[in-house]
Amino acid sequence: PPPNRPSTRGGAPRLVAIGASTGGPVALQQVLTALPASFPLPILLIQHMPGSFTSAFATRLDHACRIAVSEAREGELLEPGHAYLAPGGLQLVVRAVGGGLRVHLQESEPGQNYHPSVDVTFRSLVDAVGGRVLAMILTGMGSDGCEGARLLRQAGATIWAQDEETSVIYGMPQAVAQAGVAEAILPLQEIGPRLAALG
């Protein structure tokens, strides 16, 4: 099992990034409600969901969690103890600006089938923070996030994947597991407590 405080080759994580699709809303709520208000890192949430639903979902998570949760807004600075949900219909990338990390929202490019895409966000993190990321792939159909996770792992990041038994659809986490980039494959009920231990 991974240590309570993952130590990546690039240093201690500066943020957490979580990708999910089918079954993700319930899984994300279970993970995030386990975290204390004092959780020391910002969290990015990339959930495949139409734009008409992401604002309401962020509000629901905010009411259920001790950390703050909101739909990500263009240009905002990532803060500890705050989760940022990628808006449906757009791509969320992170840029390092003046020592901080800021959200940039952009339209999808041709060939990007998911809006938001886990791969797009994860790839941006390689440039923004290198390996200083704890990234995880939860339940979902397809393989979005696998390539981004591979690039993050090459940079020294820590990658977790949800296990088959607790996944609604074992597509996205299976792709990461089969690619050999997951440091740990965990049941859903263990992910929140392990993440909370970072605090």
PDB file of C-alpha atoms in Angstrom, residues 30-31 138 161-167 184-194:
ATOM      1  CA  GLN A  30     -17.686   9.505  -0.970  1.00  0.00           C
ATOM      2  CA  VAL A  31     -14.033  10.504  -1.368  1.00  0.00           C
ATOM      3  CA  LEU A 138     -12.116   6.561 -10.469  1.00  0.00           C
ATOM      4  CA  ALA A 161      -6.793   3.828  -9.426  1.00  0.00           C
ATOM      5  CA  GLN A 162     -10.116   2.563  -8.109  1.00  0.00           C
ATOM      6  CA  ASP A 163     -10.460  -1.217  -8.039  1.00  0.00           C
ATOM      7  CA  GLU A 164     -12.820  -3.259 -10.196  1.00  0.00           C
ATOM      8  CA  GLU A 165     -15.086  -4.463  -7.382  1.00  0.00           C
ATOM      9  CA  THR A 166     -16.147  -0.969  -6.301  1.00  0.00           C
ATOM     10  CA  SER A 167     -16.279   0.609  -9.784  1.00  0.00           C
ATOM     11  CA  ALA A 184      -1.954   1.609  -5.912  1.00  0.00           C
ATOM     12  CA  ILE A 185      -5.296   0.044  -6.881  1.00  0.00           C
ATOM     13  CA  LEU A 186      -7.747   0.761  -4.084  1.00  0.00           C
ATOM     14  CA  PRO A 187     -11.370   0.072  -3.161  1.00  0.00           C
ATOM     15  CA  LEU A 188     -13.422   3.264  -3.124  1.00  0.00           C
ATOM     16  CA  GLN A 189     -13.981   3.175   0.637  1.00  0.00           C
ATOM     17  CA  GLU A 190     -10.204   3.384   1.261  1.00  0.00           C
ATOM     18  CA  ILE A 191      -9.443   6.301  -1.044  1.00  0.00           C
ATOM     19  CA  GLY A 192     -11.004   9.074   1.047  1.00  0.00           C
ATOM     20  CA  PRO A 193      -9.370   8.014   4.328  1.00  0.00           C
ATOM     21  CA  ARG A 194      -5.958   7.615   2.679  1.00  0.00           C
TER      22      ARG A 194
END
